[in-house]
């Protein structure tokens, strides 16, 4: 009896063992897909609809769930575990199912001033070694920082350069220079921050400097005025205080030679502009140029006209303004055309009522600074005859000044010397009078 | 965020409360009713999401045409991405099932069963939406003893059965425990009604990850056709005549005899690292 009970017991124990081992395994047709990062298991096996009918539904679902959960737990138990404060913790991998984000990914930061500059110049980021060999200490030391390799403030012997003052303390000088560099670096860092956050910061002229020039002081004063303004009211100026000069953008004038790279850059840019397909059009320049040309033509034309009109009338042509629309520029692709209103000769060519053209019959040397030099044969446009003997006129070059009335004679007076015959006075480009006489034409 | 529509029945309110308790620390349940129709006008949803900074919502309502309606939805950049309407056919609430519940805030295990979740497009989106809804915060590690909660979704014939169990880890012969399930929690029999899914490109846009999250490629490691892992080691220039190698006495130069020099050392560039 005992023997068979022992056997029975053994058999039973074996059965239990087998069951235990079986209990963790689940048989499925298709393997499940696991996403351990999300603690997710997906079962793709077919489910018969008859299983889900009726009261058996919940039981079926529970058993299905149990199987799937068992498989999932098996997967999770495969992960590496560690002990954290009396609890065994399994490290989960990254979740693999792609899920949409809540918000779009953040935008890139705009490149900093250095990054823009580096991109422009083509500076690559070169990785520098952390340690540098220091000859004096004969060991590898840091490139910068605490106990760095080449620390010139820690030299025990400093040669006094020949150009230096013998009473100057070279060690103190080095320490001071170091401090200044640190301060400058700090200032630049803060300024970068301010620029990145778009906070206004006072300009260069206000950094503390040993010797402050009058310029710097005046700039500091103007900045202080701005900053102490409140509700639009500025501080009153002191009685003898002058208004600040040069507030605003200042142009930079570099040296003529010496900076070859920047010169090269400028030349290349120029070539690029010239090369580019779109022509650079400066409308004002083009208009002005055209106007000048027009004026010149008008002047020549009017001179010819004047010659002809001398025959008929002595009265000078009244002030006239000829308006014409002139097409001065047409783009090569006919995209746009620029028109300008061209006025008749203005300025020095304008005929003022009462202004007369006179010819110089006697040369004259000026005695006073505001007088005009006259040479024989010149044609002068007399602008005003304020005084009897002293007139104000203009020469062809535009020179203006006073001259005695006796030196000039009206053109008409000359002309009246001729009788009959056609003669005309030609004004050549030099405004010198040439008298042509010719026989009367018999028509 | 969980909110109620213009008219709600008892089942719907109970269901919303239960689901709120499932998602307890990371959800907000609005008490007042909002008379809006998400499928027509989603502005109020977007407004609420901006206020609470939440991108998932659950909207419950009840009309004659659509009784016991639940709308699960998610937003991207505070605009509606997906919305799926499910109708409750049978519902057993938390309080009806007498069993000890697991603590709030446990990360549940999700099990999806049924081929519909992979074949049908709408079911695929529904699956991703449900994962998003119920998965909880992403953690790097999980306490093995704390894996208690299991949510089971089964899809068949346009119907989705949701069950929630508590799993007991029983001793088994080996390291992995045997699982026994005990039903707790709400159980839903849902039927799929209307859907409003995002267009493909919007969906793609929502999945764009920033470059920083991409796994970094390790340099100098490559895999060949057989699956072996190869690595590259970069050496400085070596003076091969001064290398220390194994000295083969037999290969030494003898006096008078001309023998080929010793074999060179290893190749400087590529070393094979089997893994």
Coordinates of C-alpha atoms in Angstrom, one line a residue, chain A residues 41 301 405:
Chain A
X41 CA 0.5 43.0 -27.6
X301 CA 19.1 123.8 -80.4
X405 CA 28.7 148.3 -68.8

